[in-house]
mmCIF file of C-alpha atoms in Angstrom:
data_model
loop_
_atom_site.group_PDB
_atom_site.id
_atom_site.type_symbol
_atom_site.label_atom_id
_atom_site.label_comp_id
_atom_site.label_asym_id
_atom_site.label_seq_id
_atom_site.Cartn_x
_atom_site.Cartn_y
_atom_site.Cartn_z
ATOM 1 C CA MET A 735 0.055 -0.023 -0.024
ATOM 2 C CA THR A 736 1.187 3.467 -0.884
ATOM 3 C CA PHE A 737 -0.032 6.732 0.534
ATOM 4 C CA ALA A 738 0.189 9.987 -1.474
ATOM 5 C CA PRO A 739 -0.103 13.232 0.399
ATOM 6 C CA THR A 740 -3.799 13.275 -0.280
ATOM 7 C CA LEU A 741 -5.391 9.941 -1.095
ATOM 8 C CA ALA A 742 -4.816 6.337 -0.088
ATOM 9 C CA LEU A 743 -4.329 3.846 -2.846
ATOM 10 C CA THR A 744 -3.419 0.248 -3.456
ATOM 11 C CA THR A 745 -1.368 -0.656 -6.433
ATOM 12 C CA VAL A 746 -2.188 -3.705 -8.549
ATOM 13 C CA PRO A 747 1.004 -4.535 -10.454
ATOM 14 C CA ALA A 748 1.088 -4.767 -14.279
ATOM 15 C CA ARG A 749 0.716 -8.238 -15.764
ATOM 16 C CA PRO A 750 2.150 -9.697 -17.803
ATOM 17 C CA GLU A 751 5.469 -8.022 -17.673
ATOM 18 C CA PRO A 752 4.953 -4.323 -18.161
ATOM 19 C CA ARG A 753 5.459 -2.943 -21.545
ATOM 20 C CA ARG A 754 4.058 0.532 -21.110
ATOM 21 C CA HIS A 755 3.636 0.449 -17.344
ATOM 22 C CA LYS A 756 1.092 3.227 -17.471
ATOM 23 C CA PRO A 757 -1.137 3.652 -14.494
ATOM 24 C CA LEU A 758 -4.940 3.189 -14.720
ATOM 25 C CA TYR A 759 -7.211 4.693 -12.021
ATOM 26 C CA PHE A 760 -10.000 2.493 -10.625
ATOM 27 C CA LEU A 761 -12.661 4.668 -8.896
ATOM 28 C CA HIS A 762 -15.333 3.209 -6.641
ATOM 29 C CA GLY A 763 -18.925 4.053 -6.056
ATOM 30 C CA ILE A 764 -20.342 6.220 -3.230
ATOM 31 C CA LEU A 765 -20.404 3.457 -0.535
ATOM 32 C CA GLY A 766 -17.199 1.780 -1.625
ATOM 33 C CA SER A 767 -13.389 2.072 -1.526
ATOM 34 C CA GLY A 768 -10.610 1.183 -3.874
ATOM 35 C CA ALA A 769 -10.617 -2.368 -2.531
ATOM 36 C CA ASN A 770 -13.850 -2.961 -4.273
ATOM 37 C CA TRP A 771 -11.965 -3.197 -7.547
ATOM 38 C CA ARG A 772 -9.143 -5.516 -6.459
ATOM 39 C CA GLY A 773 -10.387 -8.771 -8.080
ATOM 40 C CA PHE A 774 -11.716 -7.058 -11.235
ATOM 41 C CA ALA A 775 -8.518 -5.085 -11.637
ATOM 42 C CA LYS A 776 -6.314 -8.095 -11.343
ATOM 43 C CA ARG A 777 -8.265 -9.952 -14.055
ATOM 44 C CA LEU A 778 -8.507 -6.977 -16.313
ATOM 45 C CA LEU A 779 -4.802 -6.090 -16.035
ATOM 46 C CA ALA A 780 -3.825 -9.727 -16.678
ATOM 47 C CA SER A 781 -5.622 -9.541 -20.086
ATOM 48 C CA GLU A 782 -4.226 -8.358 -23.296
ATOM 49 C CA ARG A 783 -6.864 -5.775 -23.880
ATOM 50 C CA ALA A 784 -5.652 -2.713 -25.807
ATOM 51 C CA CYS A 785 -6.166 -0.226 -23.076
ATOM 52 C CA THR A 786 -4.825 -2.303 -20.163
ATOM 53 C CA ALA A 787 -2.010 -4.430 -21.508
ATOM 54 C CA GLY A 788 0.987 -3.666 -19.398
ATOM 55 C CA SER A 789 -0.900 -1.205 -17.210
ATOM 56 C CA GLU A 790 -0.601 -0.857 -13.486
ATOM 57 C CA GLY A 791 -3.835 -0.403 -11.451
ATOM 58 C CA TRP A 792 -4.215 2.347 -8.871
ATOM 59 C CA LEU A 793 -7.196 1.449 -6.663
ATOM 60 C CA VAL A 794 -7.995 4.792 -5.182
ATOM 61 C CA ASP A 795 -9.891 5.501 -1.957
ATOM 62 C CA LEU A 796 -11.663 8.724 -2.919
ATOM 63 C CA ARG A 797 -11.957 11.510 -0.341
ATOM 64 C CA MET A 798 -14.066 10.566 2.638
ATOM 65 C CA HIS A 799 -13.978 6.919 1.707
ATOM 66 C CA GLY A 800 -11.799 3.978 2.893
ATOM 67 C CA ARG A 801 -8.452 5.334 4.135
ATOM 68 C CA SER A 802 -8.965 8.826 2.765
ATOM 69 C CA LEU A 803 -11.070 10.223 5.523
ATOM 70 C CA HIS A 804 -8.676 12.962 6.585
ATOM 71 C CA LEU A 805 -9.250 15.501 3.821
ATOM 72 C CA ALA A 806 -10.736 18.902 4.520
ATOM 73 C CA PRO A 807 -13.845 20.098 2.684
ATOM 74 C CA PRO A 808 -15.157 20.884 0.159
ATOM 75 C CA HIS A 809 -16.233 17.254 -0.460
ATOM 76 C CA THR A 810 -17.314 17.562 -4.053
ATOM 77 C CA VAL A 811 -16.860 15.777 -7.336
ATOM 78 C CA SER A 812 -14.524 18.563 -8.459
ATOM 79 C CA ALA A 813 -12.399 18.203 -5.281
ATOM 80 C CA CYS A 814 -12.143 14.473 -5.896
ATOM 81 C CA ALA A 815 -10.908 15.077 -9.444
ATOM 82 C CA GLU A 816 -8.253 17.557 -8.148
ATOM 83 C CA ASP A 817 -7.219 14.947 -5.604
ATOM 84 C CA LEU A 818 -6.567 12.557 -8.448
ATOM 85 C CA ALA A 819 -4.449 15.211 -10.224
ATOM 86 C CA GLN A 820 -2.436 15.754 -7.029
ATOM 87 C CA LEU A 821 -1.980 11.988 -6.627
ATOM 88 C CA GLN A 822 -0.687 11.709 -10.120
ATOM 89 C CA SER A 823 1.855 14.560 -9.524
ATOM 90 C CA ALA A 824 2.918 13.059 -6.262
ATOM 91 C CA ARG A 825 3.661 9.706 -7.939
ATOM 92 C CA ALA A 826 5.277 11.480 -10.954
ATOM 93 C CA ARG A 827 3.571 9.168 -13.372
ATOM 94 C CA ARG A 828 0.881 10.165 -15.924
ATOM 95 C CA VAL A 829 -2.271 8.189 -15.710
ATOM 96 C CA HIS A 830 -3.420 6.975 -19.169
ATOM 97 C CA ALA A 831 -6.877 5.679 -18.317
ATOM 98 C CA VAL A 832 -9.561 6.050 -15.605
ATOM 99 C CA LEU A 833 -12.376 3.659 -14.885
ATOM 100 C CA GLY A 834 -15.188 4.675 -12.574
ATOM 101 C CA HIS A 835 -18.318 3.161 -11.245
ATOM 102 C CA SER A 836 -21.323 5.220 -10.296
ATOM 103 C CA PHE A 837 -20.002 8.112 -8.137
ATOM 104 C CA GLY A 838 -16.558 7.207 -9.364
ATOM 105 C CA GLY A 839 -17.832 7.581 -12.958
ATOM 106 C CA LYS A 840 -18.723 11.132 -12.178
ATOM 107 C CA VAL A 841 -15.314 11.729 -10.680
ATOM 108 C CA ALA A 842 -13.675 10.067 -13.781
ATOM 109 C CA LEU A 843 -15.618 12.481 -16.097
ATOM 110 C CA ALA A 844 -14.636 15.501 -14.006
ATOM 111 C CA TYR A 845 -11.046 14.465 -13.906
ATOM 112 C CA ALA A 846 -10.986 13.911 -17.688
ATOM 113 C CA ALA A 847 -12.447 17.293 -18.308
ATOM 114 C CA ALA A 848 -10.036 19.083 -16.011
ATOM 115 C CA HIS A 849 -6.948 16.997 -16.849
ATOM 116 C CA PRO A 850 -7.201 15.590 -20.342
ATOM 117 C CA GLU A 851 -3.448 15.671 -21.100
ATOM 118 C CA GLY A 852 -2.104 12.168 -21.668
ATOM 119 C CA LEU A 853 -5.455 10.515 -20.915
ATOM 120 C CA GLU A 854 -6.264 7.883 -23.545
ATOM 121 C CA HIS A 855 -9.380 6.141 -22.120
ATOM 122 C CA VAL A 856 -12.238 7.124 -19.788
ATOM 123 C CA ILE A 857 -14.542 4.187 -18.816
ATOM 124 C CA VAL A 858 -17.741 4.945 -17.026
ATOM 125 C CA VAL A 859 -19.849 2.181 -15.544
ATOM 126 C CA ASP A 860 -23.398 2.686 -14.252
ATOM 127 C CA SER A 861 -23.260 6.430 -14.030
ATOM 128 C CA ASN A 862 -25.180 9.144 -15.750
ATOM 129 C CA PRO A 863 -22.707 11.780 -17.099
ATOM 130 C CA GLY A 864 -25.140 14.756 -16.681
ATOM 131 C CA PRO A 865 -25.625 16.764 -13.540
ATOM 132 C CA SER A 866 -29.377 16.015 -13.206
ATOM 133 C CA ALA A 867 -31.403 13.020 -14.451
ATOM 134 C CA ALA A 868 -34.284 10.933 -13.330
ATOM 135 C CA GLY A 869 -33.363 9.535 -9.943
ATOM 136 C CA SER A 870 -31.233 12.618 -8.981
ATOM 137 C CA GLU A 871 -33.826 13.483 -6.322
ATOM 138 C CA THR A 872 -32.847 10.137 -4.493
ATOM 139 C CA THR A 873 -29.148 11.100 -4.810
ATOM 140 C CA GLU A 874 -29.898 14.530 -3.319
ATOM 141 C CA ARG A 875 -31.869 12.978 -0.521
ATOM 142 C CA VAL A 876 -29.049 10.539 0.357
ATOM 143 C CA LEU A 877 -26.516 13.402 0.273
ATOM 144 C CA GLN A 878 -28.692 15.405 2.690
ATOM 145 C CA LEU A 879 -28.826 12.412 5.048
ATOM 146 C CA LEU A 880 -25.111 11.950 4.778
ATOM 147 C CA ARG A 881 -24.506 15.469 5.837
ATOM 148 C CA VAL A 882 -26.229 14.936 9.166
ATOM 149 C CA ALA A 883 -25.217 11.311 9.729
ATOM 150 C CA PRO A 884 -22.772 10.237 12.290
ATOM 151 C CA PRO A 885 -19.129 10.247 11.025
ATOM 152 C CA ARG A 886 -18.706 6.522 11.551
ATOM 153 C CA PHE A 887 -20.736 3.303 11.589
ATOM 154 C CA ALA A 888 -19.810 -0.101 12.897
ATOM 155 C CA SER A 889 -20.737 -1.736 9.549
ATOM 156 C CA ARG A 890 -22.187 -1.192 6.174
ATOM 157 C CA GLU A 891 -25.414 -2.803 7.461
ATOM 158 C CA ALA A 892 -25.524 -0.258 10.302
ATOM 159 C CA PHE A 893 -25.107 2.604 7.868
ATOM 160 C CA THR A 894 -27.763 1.231 5.504
ATOM 161 C CA ALA A 895 -30.120 0.771 8.467
ATOM 162 C CA HIS A 896 -29.562 4.359 9.615
ATOM 163 C CA LEU A 897 -30.345 5.808 6.139
ATOM 164 C CA VAL A 898 -33.411 3.575 5.737
ATOM 165 C CA GLY A 899 -34.544 4.541 9.240
ATOM 166 C CA ALA A 900 -34.188 8.206 8.197
ATOM 167 C CA GLY A 901 -36.506 7.646 5.331
ATOM 168 C CA SER A 902 -34.276 6.837 2.433
ATOM 169 C CA SER A 903 -35.106 3.979 -0.043
ATOM 170 C CA ARG A 904 -32.870 0.954 0.125
ATOM 171 C CA ALA A 905 -32.658 0.800 -3.703
ATOM 172 C CA TRP A 906 -29.542 2.956 -3.852
ATOM 173 C CA SER A 907 -27.513 0.478 -1.740
ATOM 174 C CA ARG A 908 -27.594 -2.473 -4.109
ATOM 175 C CA GLY A 909 -24.715 -1.572 -6.320
ATOM 176 C CA SER A 910 -21.208 -2.823 -6.252
ATOM 177 C CA PRO A 911 -17.742 -1.453 -6.806
#
């Protein structure tokens, strides 16, 4: 495990032997952490796919997730994108691709818009690229509940029970990565 000045990340080594050795960001969903991508990243990076052959995976814990709980506000998608740029600078290696799921997809798009230099691929999974769409009311409600929720929970189940008890639908909690 390596810690940059801002974000925690786990590195998945390039396989087979690196030819390009270019990093690829893996970004998790709103209730996840970089570890959610570990198995998928190992399988993907072992393949000979054009965008991943010889790539190294950087499984990032986005701000206020996993081991990146220490960052000061603002806690926005734009701040997450800037965190990625700082991480890239701290590691002195240009990221060539970014893959994001759900919330991580929004961060991937913001990062690509703000820092396109050297970026060859942006892969967004299960995320609407626009700022508002059907279902955004649910997202806004969850964000409101998160602002007043306790800072820590004993488990994911306790967190989910808290939000459901506060009137949120359980439908948002069914995703993975």
